[in-house]
mmCIF file with all atom_site columns, C-alpha atoms in Angstrom:
data_model
loop_
_atom_site.group_PDB
_atom_site.id
_atom_site.type_symbol
_atom_site.label_atom_id
_atom_site.label_alt_id
_atom_site.label_comp_id
_atom_site.label_asym_id
_atom_site.label_entity_id
_atom_site.label_seq_id
_atom_site.pdbx_PDB_ins_code
_atom_site.Cartn_x
_atom_site.Cartn_y
_atom_site.Cartn_z
_atom_site.occupancy
_atom_site.B_iso_or_equiv
_atom_site.pdbx_formal_charge
_atom_site.auth_seq_id
_atom_site.auth_comp_id
_atom_site.auth_asym_id
_atom_site.auth_atom_id
_atom_site.pdbx_PDB_model_num
ATOM 1   C CA . MET A 1 1   ? 10.950  12.067  15.345  1.00 38.00 ? 5   MET A CA 1
ATOM 2   C CA . PRO A 1 2   ? 12.002  11.690  18.991  1.00 40.00 ? 6   PRO A CA 1
ATOM 3   C CA . MET A 1 3   ? 12.609  8.061   19.874  1.00 40.00 ? 7   MET A CA 1
ATOM 4   C CA . SER A 1 4   ? 13.457  6.760   23.318  1.00 38.00 ? 8   SER A CA 1
ATOM 5   C CA . LYS A 1 5   ? 14.159  3.302   21.924  1.00 40.00 ? 9   LYS A CA 1
ATOM 6   C CA . MET A 1 6   ? 13.605  1.409   18.690  1.00 41.00 ? 10  MET A CA 1
ATOM 7   C CA . SER A 1 7   ? 9.986   0.415   19.348  1.00 44.00 ? 11  SER A CA 1
ATOM 8   C CA . ASN A 1 8   ? 8.756   3.676   20.894  1.00 48.00 ? 12  ASN A CA 1
ATOM 9   C CA . TYR A 1 9   ? 7.569   6.760   19.072  1.00 46.00 ? 13  TYR A CA 1
ATOM 10  C CA . LEU A 1 10  ? 6.210   9.923   20.666  1.00 46.00 ? 14  LEU A CA 1
ATOM 11  C CA . SER A 1 11  ? 3.421   11.137  18.437  1.00 43.00 ? 15  SER A CA 1
ATOM 12  C CA . SER A 1 12  ? 3.163   14.888  18.002  1.00 41.00 ? 16  SER A CA 1
ATOM 13  C CA . TYR A 1 13  ? -0.496  14.403  17.072  1.00 42.00 ? 17  TYR A CA 1
ATOM 14  C CA . ASP A 1 14  ? -1.888  13.230  20.380  1.00 46.00 ? 18  ASP A CA 1
ATOM 15  C CA . GLY A 1 15  ? 1.062   13.290  22.748  1.00 48.00 ? 19  GLY A CA 1
ATOM 16  C CA . HIS A 1 16  ? 0.750   9.547   23.280  1.00 54.00 ? 20  HIS A CA 1
ATOM 17  C CA . LEU A 1 17  ? 3.667   7.135   23.329  1.00 64.00 ? 21  LEU A CA 1
ATOM 18  C CA . CYS A 1 18  ? 3.344   4.372   20.760  1.00 68.00 ? 22  CYS A CA 1
ATOM 19  C CA . ASP A 1 19  ? 4.946   1.031   21.333  1.00 63.00 ? 23  ASP A CA 1
ATOM 20  C CA . VAL A 1 20  ? 4.213   -2.526  20.343  1.00 59.00 ? 24  VAL A CA 1
ATOM 21  C CA . GLU A 1 21  ? 1.981   -3.145  23.379  1.00 66.00 ? 25  GLU A CA 1
ATOM 22  C CA . ASN A 1 22  ? -0.348  -0.242  22.476  1.00 72.00 ? 26  ASN A CA 1
ATOM 23  C CA . CYS A 1 23  ? -0.581  -0.961  18.764  1.00 84.00 ? 27  CYS A CA 1
ATOM 24  C CA . ILE A 1 24  ? -2.755  -3.142  16.585  1.00 87.00 ? 28  ILE A CA 1
ATOM 25  C CA . ILE A 1 25  ? -1.580  -5.756  14.108  1.00 88.00 ? 29  ILE A CA 1
ATOM 26  C CA . ARG A 1 26  ? -2.476  -5.291  10.444  1.00 88.00 ? 30  ARG A CA 1
ATOM 27  C CA . THR A 1 27  ? -1.694  -7.306  7.313   1.00 85.00 ? 31  THR A CA 1
ATOM 28  C CA . SER A 1 28  ? -0.068  -5.693  4.289   1.00 84.00 ? 32  SER A CA 1
ATOM 29  C CA . LEU A 1 29  ? -2.023  -5.784  1.043   1.00 79.00 ? 33  LEU A CA 1
ATOM 30  C CA . LYS A 1 30  ? 0.677   -4.067  -1.010  1.00 78.00 ? 34  LYS A CA 1
ATOM 31  C CA . LEU A 1 31  ? 2.252   -5.911  -3.904  1.00 70.00 ? 35  LEU A CA 1
ATOM 32  C CA . HIS A 1 32  ? 5.775   -6.609  -2.628  1.00 72.00 ? 36  HIS A CA 1
ATOM 33  C CA . THR A 1 33  ? 4.858   -7.040  1.038   1.00 78.00 ? 37  THR A CA 1
ATOM 34  C CA . PHE A 1 34  ? 1.525   -8.832  0.603   1.00 76.00 ? 38  PHE A CA 1
ATOM 35  C CA . GLY A 1 35  ? 0.654   -11.007 3.575   1.00 77.00 ? 39  GLY A CA 1
ATOM 36  C CA . ARG A 1 36  ? 3.280   -9.584  5.926   1.00 82.00 ? 40  ARG A CA 1
ATOM 37  C CA . ARG A 1 37  ? 2.011   -8.446  9.297   1.00 84.00 ? 41  ARG A CA 1
ATOM 38  C CA . PHE A 1 38  ? 3.012   -5.222  11.036  1.00 86.00 ? 42  PHE A CA 1
ATOM 39  C CA . TYR A 1 39  ? 2.332   -3.169  14.128  1.00 85.00 ? 43  TYR A CA 1
ATOM 40  C CA . THR A 1 40  ? 0.774   0.247   13.698  1.00 86.00 ? 44  THR A CA 1
ATOM 41  C CA . CYS A 1 41  ? -0.746  2.812   16.015  1.00 84.00 ? 45  CYS A CA 1
ATOM 42  C CA . ARG A 1 42  ? -4.443  2.340   16.632  1.00 80.00 ? 46  ARG A CA 1
ATOM 43  C CA . TYR A 1 43  ? -4.822  6.089   15.963  1.00 77.00 ? 47  TYR A CA 1
ATOM 44  C CA . TRP A 1 44  ? -3.224  5.874   12.494  1.00 78.00 ? 48  TRP A CA 1
ATOM 45  C CA . SER A 1 45  ? -5.232  7.440   9.689   1.00 76.00 ? 49  SER A CA 1
ATOM 46  C CA . PRO A 1 46  ? -4.287  7.419   5.998   1.00 74.00 ? 50  PRO A CA 1
ATOM 47  C CA . ASP A 1 47  ? -6.143  10.683  5.401   1.00 80.00 ? 51  ASP A CA 1
ATOM 48  C CA . ASP A 1 48  ? -4.663  12.673  8.277   1.00 78.00 ? 52  ASP A CA 1
ATOM 49  C CA . ASP A 1 49  ? -1.046  13.838  7.985   1.00 76.00 ? 53  ASP A CA 1
ATOM 50  C CA . ARG A 1 50  ? -1.070  14.728  11.687  1.00 73.00 ? 54  ARG A CA 1
ATOM 51  C CA . ALA A 1 51  ? -1.991  11.202  12.792  1.00 76.00 ? 55  ALA A CA 1
ATOM 52  C CA . CYS A 1 52  ? 0.557   8.944   14.448  1.00 78.00 ? 56  CYS A CA 1
ATOM 53  C CA . LYS A 1 53  ? 2.722   7.122   11.896  1.00 78.00 ? 57  LYS A CA 1
ATOM 54  C CA . PHE A 1 54  ? 4.235   4.434   14.137  1.00 80.00 ? 58  PHE A CA 1
ATOM 55  C CA . PHE A 1 55  ? 5.096   1.332   12.113  1.00 82.00 ? 59  PHE A CA 1
ATOM 56  C CA . LYS A 1 56  ? 7.123   -1.814  12.777  1.00 83.00 ? 60  LYS A CA 1
ATOM 57  C CA . TRP A 1 57  ? 7.200   -5.126  10.915  1.00 87.00 ? 61  TRP A CA 1
ATOM 58  C CA . LEU A 1 58  ? 6.025   -8.086  12.990  1.00 84.00 ? 62  LEU A CA 1
ATOM 59  C CA . ASP A 1 59  ? 7.172   -10.620 10.371  1.00 74.00 ? 63  ASP A CA 1
ATOM 60  C CA . THR A 1 60  ? 10.606  -10.753 8.827   1.00 73.00 ? 64  THR A CA 1
ATOM 61  C CA . SER A 1 61  ? 9.007   -12.316 5.759   1.00 68.00 ? 65  SER A CA 1
ATOM 62  C CA . ILE A 1 62  ? 5.759   -13.952 4.717   1.00 59.00 ? 66  ILE A CA 1
ATOM 63  C CA . CYS A 1 63  ? 5.441   -16.574 7.414   1.00 62.00 ? 67  CYS A CA 1
ATOM 64  C CA . CYS A 1 64  ? 1.915   -17.892 7.247   1.00 66.00 ? 68  CYS A CA 1
ATOM 65  C CA . MET A 1 65  ? 1.006   -20.626 4.776   1.00 71.00 ? 69  MET A CA 1
ATOM 66  C CA . ARG A 1 66  ? -2.014  -18.708 3.485   1.00 70.00 ? 70  ARG A CA 1
ATOM 67  C CA . GLY A 1 67  ? 0.054   -15.612 2.751   1.00 69.00 ? 71  GLY A CA 1
ATOM 68  C CA . ALA A 1 68  ? 2.742   -17.673 1.053   1.00 71.00 ? 72  ALA A CA 1
ATOM 69  C CA . ALA A 1 69  ? 0.110   -19.435 -1.075  1.00 77.00 ? 73  ALA A CA 1
ATOM 70  C CA . THR A 1 70  ? -1.872  -16.339 -2.056  1.00 79.00 ? 74  THR A CA 1
ATOM 71  C CA . THR A 1 71  ? 1.004   -13.960 -2.757  1.00 77.00 ? 75  THR A CA 1
ATOM 72  C CA . PRO A 1 72  ? 1.919   -15.415 -6.190  1.00 82.00 ? 76  PRO A CA 1
ATOM 73  C CA . ILE A 1 73  ? -1.757  -15.414 -7.186  1.00 85.00 ? 77  ILE A CA 1
ATOM 74  C CA . VAL A 1 74  ? -2.210  -11.781 -6.193  1.00 82.00 ? 78  VAL A CA 1
ATOM 75  C CA . ILE A 1 75  ? 1.022   -10.708 -7.913  1.00 83.00 ? 79  ILE A CA 1
ATOM 76  C CA . ALA A 1 76  ? 0.029   -12.528 -11.135 1.00 88.00 ? 80  ALA A CA 1
ATOM 77  C CA . LYS A 1 77  ? -3.413  -10.898 -11.107 1.00 89.00 ? 81  LYS A CA 1
ATOM 78  C CA . PHE A 1 78  ? -1.888  -7.492  -10.425 1.00 86.00 ? 82  PHE A CA 1
ATOM 79  C CA . LYS A 1 79  ? 0.459   -7.897  -13.401 1.00 90.00 ? 83  LYS A CA 1
ATOM 80  C CA . ARG A 1 80  ? -2.462  -8.949  -15.650 1.00 94.00 ? 84  ARG A CA 1
ATOM 81  C CA . LEU A 1 81  ? -4.426  -5.898  -14.540 1.00 94.00 ? 85  LEU A CA 1
ATOM 82  C CA . GLU A 1 82  ? -1.436  -3.619  -15.133 1.00 94.00 ? 86  GLU A CA 1
ATOM 83  C CA . HIS A 1 83  ? -1.120  -5.025  -18.657 1.00 96.00 ? 87  HIS A CA 1
ATOM 84  C CA . ALA A 1 84  ? -4.858  -4.536  -19.272 1.00 97.00 ? 88  ALA A CA 1
ATOM 85  C CA . VAL A 1 85  ? -4.525  -0.887  -18.216 1.00 97.00 ? 89  VAL A CA 1
ATOM 86  C CA . GLU A 1 86  ? -1.589  -0.397  -20.596 1.00 97.00 ? 90  GLU A CA 1
ATOM 87  C CA . VAL A 1 87  ? -3.591  -1.916  -23.477 1.00 97.00 ? 91  VAL A CA 1
ATOM 88  C CA . ALA A 1 88  ? -6.644  0.218   -22.652 1.00 97.00 ? 92  ALA A CA 1
ATOM 89  C CA . ASN A 1 89  ? -4.514  3.379   -22.489 1.00 96.00 ? 93  ASN A CA 1
ATOM 90  C CA . GLU A 1 90  ? -2.942  2.601   -25.868 1.00 97.00 ? 94  GLU A CA 1
ATOM 91  C CA . GLU A 1 91  ? -6.356  1.936   -27.430 1.00 97.00 ? 95  GLU A CA 1
ATOM 92  C CA . SER A 1 92  ? -7.632  5.204   -25.978 1.00 96.00 ? 96  SER A CA 1
ATOM 93  C CA . LYS A 1 93  ? -4.693  7.119   -27.487 1.00 96.00 ? 97  LYS A CA 1
ATOM 94  C CA . GLN A 1 94  ? -5.332  5.515   -30.874 1.00 96.00 ? 98  GLN A CA 1
ATOM 95  C CA . ALA A 1 95  ? -9.034  6.399   -30.684 1.00 95.00 ? 99  ALA A CA 1
ATOM 96  C CA . HIS A 1 96  ? -8.231  10.020  -29.842 1.00 96.00 ? 100 HIS A CA 1
ATOM 97  C CA . THR A 1 97  ? -5.798  10.173  -32.761 1.00 95.00 ? 101 THR A CA 1
ATOM 98  C CA . LEU A 1 98  ? -8.459  8.817   -35.150 1.00 94.00 ? 102 LEU A CA 1
ATOM 99  C CA . ILE A 1 99  ? -11.058 11.266  -33.850 1.00 94.00 ? 103 ILE A CA 1
ATOM 100 C CA . ALA A 1 100 ? -8.652  14.189  -34.245 1.00 93.00 ? 104 ALA A CA 1
ATOM 101 C CA . ALA A 1 101 ? -7.783  13.105  -37.799 1.00 92.00 ? 105 ALA A CA 1
ATOM 102 C CA . THR A 1 102 ? -11.473 12.757  -38.688 1.00 92.00 ? 106 THR A CA 1
ATOM 103 C CA . LEU A 1 103 ? -12.287 16.193  -37.295 1.00 92.00 ? 107 LEU A CA 1
ATOM 104 C CA . GLU A 1 104 ? -9.432  17.754  -39.276 1.00 92.00 ? 108 GLU A CA 1
ATOM 105 C CA . ARG A 1 105 ? -10.821 16.320  -42.527 1.00 89.00 ? 109 ARG A CA 1
ATOM 106 C CA . GLU A 1 106 ? -14.278 17.791  -41.921 1.00 81.00 ? 110 GLU A CA 1
#
């Protein structure tokens, strides 16, 4: 990835030069970076591998009060949902085992 300086990135997709001035600001919704803001190319596309992938954190950490307040809530809910998925998967395995055992007896 040719870089003329830290904040510039020459995209092979469109031939445009990405830098902070030409980007848009987004907010992370991922678990460990929830609420952090970052710069990304306005031409970025999650479904297109050829799209520009310029990325640079705007925040060094969660700096806004809302992000700091909601992060623990989101992480707790995510962990509850992960646990619910684990329980559902285990129940599904047990059900399949019972069905297989019943079919063998018939």
